[in-house]
Amino acid sequence: MSVLLILLFLVGLVLVMCCIQAIAKSKKEHQVLMEQIEGQLGLQKETQQDLQKNAKQDWVSMIYFKLKIIQQQVHLLSEISKESEP
């Protein structure tokens, strides 16, 4: 009878240890997943900042080129007006 109780105790102890190990593994996997998610969010934020920076640069470039076109048009108009003067 006492041998049966000792075996039952050992089986219970093994089950408890397995449960503890499974919980620890689950927590570790959860932590790894959270780190991956945080990393992806960080990449998304960096990508969004890069896109915003590029958009600002594109906007500035567009204004610069439009001003260059206006400058050329003004120059051409001034040349035409000089030629038309007697």
Short mmCIF file of N, CA, C and O in Angstrom, two decimals:
data_model
loop_
_atom_site.label_atom_id
_atom_site.label_comp_id
_atom_site.label_asym_id
_atom_site.label_seq_id
_atom_site.Cartn_x
_atom_site.Cartn_y
_atom_site.Cartn_z
N MET A 1 0.83 -1.19 0.00
CA MET A 1 0.00 0.00 0.00
C MET A 1 0.87 1.25 0.00
O MET A 1 0.59 2.20 -0.73
N SER A 2 1.92 1.26 0.84
CA SER A 2 2.77 2.44 0.91
C SER A 2 3.55 2.62 -0.39
O SER A 2 3.86 3.74 -0.79
N VAL A 3 3.89 1.52 -1.06
CA VAL A 3 4.59 1.61 -2.34
C VAL A 3 3.67 2.26 -3.38
O VAL A 3 4.11 3.10 -4.18
N LEU A 4 2.41 1.92 -3.33
CA LEU A 4 1.44 2.49 -4.25
C LEU A 4 1.29 4.00 -3.99
O LEU A 4 1.22 4.78 -4.94
N LEU A 5 1.28 4.40 -2.75
CA LEU A 5 1.20 5.83 -2.41
C LEU A 5 2.44 6.58 -2.88
O LEU A 5 2.35 7.70 -3.38
N ILE A 6 3.60 5.97 -2.72
CA ILE A 6 4.85 6.60 -3.16
C ILE A 6 4.84 6.74 -4.69
O ILE A 6 5.21 7.80 -5.22
N LEU A 7 4.40 5.70 -5.40
CA LEU A 7 4.31 5.79 -6.86
C LEU A 7 3.31 6.86 -7.30
O LEU A 7 3.57 7.62 -8.22
N LEU A 8 2.19 6.92 -6.62
CA LEU A 8 1.19 7.93 -6.92
C LEU A 8 1.74 9.33 -6.67
O LEU A 8 1.52 10.25 -7.47
N PHE A 9 2.47 9.50 -5.58
CA PHE A 9 3.10 10.78 -5.26
C PHE A 9 4.11 11.16 -6.35
O PHE A 9 4.15 12.31 -6.79
N LEU A 10 4.94 10.20 -6.79
CA LEU A 10 5.93 10.48 -7.82
C LEU A 10 5.27 10.84 -9.16
O LEU A 10 5.72 11.76 -9.85
N VAL A 11 4.21 10.14 -9.51
CA VAL A 11 3.48 10.45 -10.74
C VAL A 11 2.90 11.86 -10.65
O VAL A 11 2.97 12.65 -11.61
N GLY A 12 2.33 12.19 -9.51
CA GLY A 12 1.78 13.54 -9.30
C GLY A 12 2.87 14.59 -9.40
O GLY A 12 2.67 15.65 -10.00
N LEU A 13 4.03 14.30 -8.82
CA LEU A 13 5.15 15.23 -8.86
C LEU A 13 5.63 15.44 -10.30
O LEU A 13 5.90 16.57 -10.71
N VAL A 14 5.70 14.37 -11.07
CA VAL A 14 6.10 14.47 -12.47
C VAL A 14 5.09 15.30 -13.26
O VAL A 14 5.46 16.15 -14.07
N LEU A 15 3.80 15.10 -13.01
CA LEU A 15 2.77 15.87 -13.69
C LEU A 15 2.87 17.36 -13.35
O LEU A 15 2.74 18.22 -14.22
N VAL A 16 3.11 17.66 -12.08
CA VAL A 16 3.25 19.06 -11.66
C VAL A 16 4.47 19.69 -12.34
O VAL A 16 4.41 20.82 -12.84
N MET A 17 5.58 18.95 -12.40
CA MET A 17 6.79 19.47 -13.05
C MET A 17 6.55 19.70 -14.54
O MET A 17 7.01 20.70 -15.11
N CYS A 18 5.83 18.80 -15.19
CA CYS A 18 5.51 18.96 -16.61
C CYS A 18 4.64 20.20 -16.84
O CYS A 18 4.85 20.95 -17.79
N CYS A 19 3.69 20.41 -15.96
CA CYS A 19 2.82 21.59 -16.08
C CYS A 19 3.62 22.88 -15.91
O CYS A 19 3.43 23.84 -16.65
N ILE A 20 4.52 22.89 -14.92
CA ILE A 20 5.36 24.07 -14.69
C ILE A 20 6.23 24.34 -15.91
O ILE A 20 6.38 25.48 -16.35
N GLN A 21 6.80 23.29 -16.48
CA GLN A 21 7.65 23.44 -17.65
C GLN A 21 6.84 23.94 -18.85
O GLN A 21 7.30 24.80 -19.61
N ALA A 22 5.63 23.43 -19.02
CA ALA A 22 4.77 23.87 -20.13
C ALA A 22 4.39 25.34 -19.97
O ALA A 22 4.37 26.09 -20.95
N ILE A 23 4.11 25.76 -18.74
CA ILE A 23 3.77 27.16 -18.48
C ILE A 23 4.96 28.05 -18.78
O ILE A 23 4.83 29.11 -19.40
N ALA A 24 6.15 27.64 -18.36
CA ALA A 24 7.36 28.42 -18.61
C ALA A 24 7.61 28.54 -20.12
O ALA A 24 7.96 29.61 -20.62
N LYS A 25 7.43 27.44 -20.84
CA LYS A 25 7.63 27.46 -22.29
C LYS A 25 6.61 28.38 -22.96
O LYS A 25 6.95 29.15 -23.86
N SER A 26 5.38 28.32 -22.50
CA SER A 26 4.33 29.17 -23.04
C SER A 26 4.64 30.64 -22.80
O SER A 26 4.46 31.48 -23.69
N LYS A 27 5.12 30.98 -21.60
CA LYS A 27 5.48 32.36 -21.30
C LYS A 27 6.63 32.84 -22.18
O LYS A 27 6.63 33.97 -22.66
N LYS A 28 7.61 31.96 -22.39
CA LYS A 28 8.74 32.32 -23.23
C LYS A 28 8.29 32.56 -24.67
O LYS A 28 8.70 33.53 -25.31
N GLU A 29 7.43 31.68 -25.20
CA GLU A 29 6.90 31.86 -26.54
C GLU A 29 6.11 33.16 -26.65
O GLU A 29 6.20 33.88 -27.64
N HIS A 30 5.32 33.45 -25.62
CA HIS A 30 4.55 34.68 -25.60
C HIS A 30 5.48 35.88 -25.63
O HIS A 30 5.23 36.86 -26.35
N GLN A 31 6.55 35.84 -24.85
CA GLN A 31 7.51 36.94 -24.81
C GLN A 31 8.18 37.12 -26.17
O GLN A 31 8.33 38.25 -26.64
N VAL A 32 8.56 36.02 -26.82
CA VAL A 32 9.17 36.10 -28.15
C VAL A 32 8.20 36.72 -29.15
O VAL A 32 8.57 37.58 -29.94
N LEU A 33 6.93 36.30 -29.10
CA LEU A 33 5.93 36.86 -30.00
C LEU A 33 5.73 38.36 -29.75
O LEU A 33 5.60 39.14 -30.69
N MET A 34 5.69 38.75 -28.50
CA MET A 34 5.53 40.17 -28.17
C MET A 34 6.72 40.98 -28.68
O MET A 34 6.54 42.09 -29.20
N GLU A 35 7.93 40.44 -28.56
CA GLU A 35 9.11 41.13 -29.07
C GLU A 35 9.04 41.27 -30.59
O GLU A 35 9.40 42.31 -31.14
N GLN A 36 8.57 40.22 -31.26
CA GLN A 36 8.43 40.29 -32.72
C GLN A 36 7.41 41.33 -33.12
O GLN A 36 7.60 42.10 -34.06
N ILE A 37 6.29 41.37 -32.40
CA ILE A 37 5.25 42.36 -32.69
C ILE A 37 5.78 43.76 -32.47
O ILE A 37 5.57 44.66 -33.28
N GLU A 38 6.49 43.97 -31.36
CA GLU A 38 7.06 45.28 -31.09
C GLU A 38 8.07 45.67 -32.17
O GLU A 38 8.12 46.82 -32.59
N GLY A 39 8.84 44.69 -32.64
CA GLY A 39 9.79 44.96 -33.71
C GLY A 39 9.10 45.35 -35.00
O GLY A 39 9.52 46.28 -35.69
N GLN A 40 8.01 44.66 -35.32
CA GLN A 40 7.26 44.99 -36.53
C GLN A 40 6.62 46.36 -36.43
O GLN A 40 6.59 47.12 -37.39
N LEU A 41 6.11 46.68 -35.24
CA LEU A 41 5.53 48.01 -35.05
C LEU A 41 6.58 49.09 -35.19
O LEU A 41 6.33 50.16 -35.75
N GLY A 42 7.78 48.80 -34.68
CA GLY A 42 8.88 49.75 -34.82
C GLY A 42 9.25 49.95 -36.28
O GLY A 42 9.47 51.08 -36.73
N LEU A 43 9.28 48.87 -37.05
CA LEU A 43 9.58 48.97 -38.48
C LEU A 43 8.50 49.76 -39.20
O LEU A 43 8.78 50.57 -40.08
N GLN A 44 7.24 49.51 -38.83
CA GLN A 44 6.14 50.24 -39.45
C GLN A 44 6.26 51.73 -39.16
O GLN A 44 6.03 52.56 -40.03
N LYS A 45 6.62 52.06 -37.94
CA LYS A 45 6.76 53.47 -37.55
C LYS A 45 7.90 54.11 -38.33
O LYS A 45 7.77 55.22 -38.84
N GLU A 46 9.05 53.39 -38.45
CA GLU A 46 10.17 53.92 -39.21
C GLU A 46 9.79 54.09 -40.68
O GLU A 46 10.14 55.09 -41.30
N THR A 47 9.07 53.12 -41.23
CA THR A 47 8.64 53.20 -42.63
C THR A 47 7.71 54.38 -42.83
O THR A 47 7.83 55.13 -43.81
N GLN A 48 6.80 54.58 -41.89
CA GLN A 48 5.87 55.70 -41.99
C GLN A 48 6.63 57.02 -41.92
O GLN A 48 6.35 57.95 -42.68
N GLN A 49 7.62 57.12 -41.03
CA GLN A 49 8.42 58.34 -40.93
C GLN A 49 9.20 58.58 -42.22
O GLN A 49 9.30 59.71 -42.69
N ASP A 50 9.75 57.50 -42.80
CA ASP A 50 10.47 57.64 -44.06
C ASP A 50 9.55 58.11 -45.17
O ASP A 50 9.93 58.98 -45.98
N LEU A 51 8.34 57.56 -45.22
CA LEU A 51 7.38 57.98 -46.24
C LEU A 51 7.00 59.44 -46.07
O LEU A 51 6.88 60.18 -47.05
N GLN A 52 6.81 59.87 -44.81
CA GLN A 52 6.48 61.26 -44.56
C GLN A 52 7.63 62.17 -44.98
O GLN A 52 7.41 63.23 -45.58
N LYS A 53 8.85 61.75 -44.69
CA LYS A 53 10.03 62.54 -45.06
C LYS A 53 10.13 62.63 -46.58
O LYS A 53 10.37 63.71 -47.13
N ASN A 54 9.93 61.48 -47.26
CA ASN A 54 9.98 61.48 -48.73
C ASN A 54 8.88 62.35 -49.32
O ASN A 54 9.09 63.03 -50.31
N ALA A 55 7.70 62.30 -48.70
CA ALA A 55 6.59 63.12 -49.19
C ALA A 55 6.92 64.60 -49.06
O ALA A 55 6.64 65.40 -49.96
N LYS A 56 7.54 64.99 -47.96
CA LYS A 56 7.94 66.38 -47.78
C LYS A 56 8.99 66.77 -48.81
O LYS A 56 8.95 67.84 -49.40
N GLN A 57 9.95 65.87 -49.06
CA GLN A 57 10.97 66.15 -50.05
C GLN A 57 10.36 66.26 -51.44
O GLN A 57 10.74 67.13 -52.23
N ASP A 58 9.40 65.39 -51.77
CA ASP A 58 8.73 65.45 -53.06
C ASP A 58 7.96 66.76 -53.21
O ASP A 58 7.96 67.37 -54.27
N TRP A 59 7.32 67.19 -52.14
CA TRP A 59 6.55 68.42 -52.14
C TRP A 59 7.47 69.60 -52.39
O TRP A 59 7.18 70.48 -53.21
N VAL A 60 8.62 69.62 -51.71
CA VAL A 60 9.58 70.70 -51.89
C VAL A 60 10.14 70.69 -53.31
O VAL A 60 10.27 71.73 -53.96
N SER A 61 10.45 69.51 -53.84
CA SER A 61 10.95 69.39 -55.20
C SER A 61 9.92 69.89 -56.22
O SER A 61 10.27 70.59 -57.18
N MET A 62 8.67 69.54 -55.99
CA MET A 62 7.61 69.98 -56.90
C MET A 62 7.52 71.51 -56.90
O MET A 62 7.43 72.13 -57.97
N ILE A 63 7.55 72.12 -55.74
CA ILE A 63 7.49 73.58 -55.66
C ILE A 63 8.71 74.19 -56.35
O ILE A 63 8.59 75.17 -57.09
N TYR A 64 9.87 73.61 -56.13
CA TYR A 64 11.10 74.12 -56.74
C TYR A 64 10.99 74.10 -58.27
O TYR A 64 11.30 75.08 -58.94
N PHE A 65 10.53 72.97 -58.83
CA PHE A 65 10.42 72.88 -60.27
C PHE A 65 9.35 73.82 -60.83
O PHE A 65 9.52 74.39 -61.91
N LYS A 66 8.27 74.00 -60.10
CA LYS A 66 7.24 74.93 -60.56
C LYS A 66 7.79 76.36 -60.56
O LYS A 66 7.52 77.13 -61.48
N LEU A 67 8.58 76.69 -59.54
CA LEU A 67 9.19 78.02 -59.50
C LEU A 67 10.18 78.19 -60.65
O LEU A 67 10.29 79.27 -61.24
N LYS A 68 10.92 77.15 -60.98
CA LYS A 68 11.85 77.21 -62.10
C LYS A 68 11.09 77.45 -63.41
O LYS A 68 11.53 78.24 -64.26
N ILE A 69 9.96 76.78 -63.59
CA ILE A 69 9.15 76.97 -64.80
C ILE A 69 8.64 78.40 -64.87
O ILE A 69 8.70 79.05 -65.92
N ILE A 70 8.16 78.92 -63.74
CA ILE A 70 7.67 80.30 -63.70
C ILE A 70 8.81 81.26 -64.02
O ILE A 70 8.64 82.23 -64.77
N GLN A 71 10.00 80.99 -63.48
CA GLN A 71 11.16 81.84 -63.74
C GLN A 71 11.49 81.84 -65.24
O GLN A 71 11.76 82.89 -65.82
N GLN A 72 11.44 80.69 -65.87
CA GLN A 72 11.71 80.61 -67.31
C GLN A 72 10.64 81.35 -68.12
O GLN A 72 10.95 82.04 -69.10
N GLN A 73 9.38 81.22 -67.69
CA GLN A 73 8.31 81.92 -68.39
C GLN A 73 8.47 83.43 -68.27
O GLN A 73 8.28 84.16 -69.24
N VAL A 74 8.83 83.90 -67.09
CA VAL A 74 9.06 85.33 -66.88
C VAL A 74 10.22 85.80 -67.75
O VAL A 74 10.16 86.87 -68.38
N HIS A 75 11.26 85.00 -67.79
CA HIS A 75 12.43 85.36 -68.60
C HIS A 75 12.04 85.43 -70.09
O HIS A 75 12.42 86.38 -70.79
N LEU A 76 11.27 84.45 -70.57
CA LEU A 76 10.83 84.47 -71.96
C LEU A 76 9.93 85.67 -72.25
O LEU A 76 10.05 86.32 -73.29
N LEU A 77 9.03 85.98 -71.32
CA LEU A 77 8.15 87.14 -71.51
C LEU A 77 8.95 88.44 -71.55
O LEU A 77 8.65 89.35 -72.32
N SER A 78 9.96 88.52 -70.70
CA SER A 78 10.78 89.73 -70.71
C SER A 78 11.57 89.84 -72.01
O SER A 78 11.73 90.93 -72.56
N GLU A 79 12.05 88.73 -72.56
CA GLU A 79 12.75 88.73 -73.84
C GLU A 79 11.80 89.16 -74.97
O GLU A 79 12.18 89.94 -75.85
N ILE A 80 10.59 88.62 -74.92
CA ILE A 80 9.60 88.97 -75.95
C ILE A 80 9.25 90.46 -75.87
O ILE A 80 9.14 91.14 -76.88
N SER A 81 9.09 90.95 -74.65
CA SER A 81 8.74 92.36 -74.51
C SER A 81 9.89 93.26 -74.94
O SER A 81 9.67 94.33 -75.49
N LYS A 82 11.13 92.85 -74.75
CA LYS A 82 12.29 93.64 -75.20
C LYS A 82 12.33 93.66 -76.72
O LYS A 82 12.68 94.68 -77.33
N GLU A 83 12.01 92.55 -77.36
CA GLU A 83 12.05 92.47 -78.81
C GLU A 83 10.91 93.29 -79.44
O GLU A 83 11.05 93.83 -80.53
N SER A 84 9.79 93.38 -78.77
CA SER A 84 8.66 94.09 -79.34
C SER A 84 8.75 95.61 -79.16
O SER A 84 8.04 96.34 -79.79
N GLU A 85 9.66 96.06 -78.29
CA GLU A 85 9.84 97.50 -78.10
C GLU A 85 10.56 98.10 -79.31
O GLU A 85 11.49 97.50 -79.84
N PRO A 86 10.15 99.32 -79.75
CA PRO A 86 10.80 99.93 -80.92
C PRO A 86 12.17 100.50 -80.61
O PRO A 86 12.58 100.77 -79.59
#
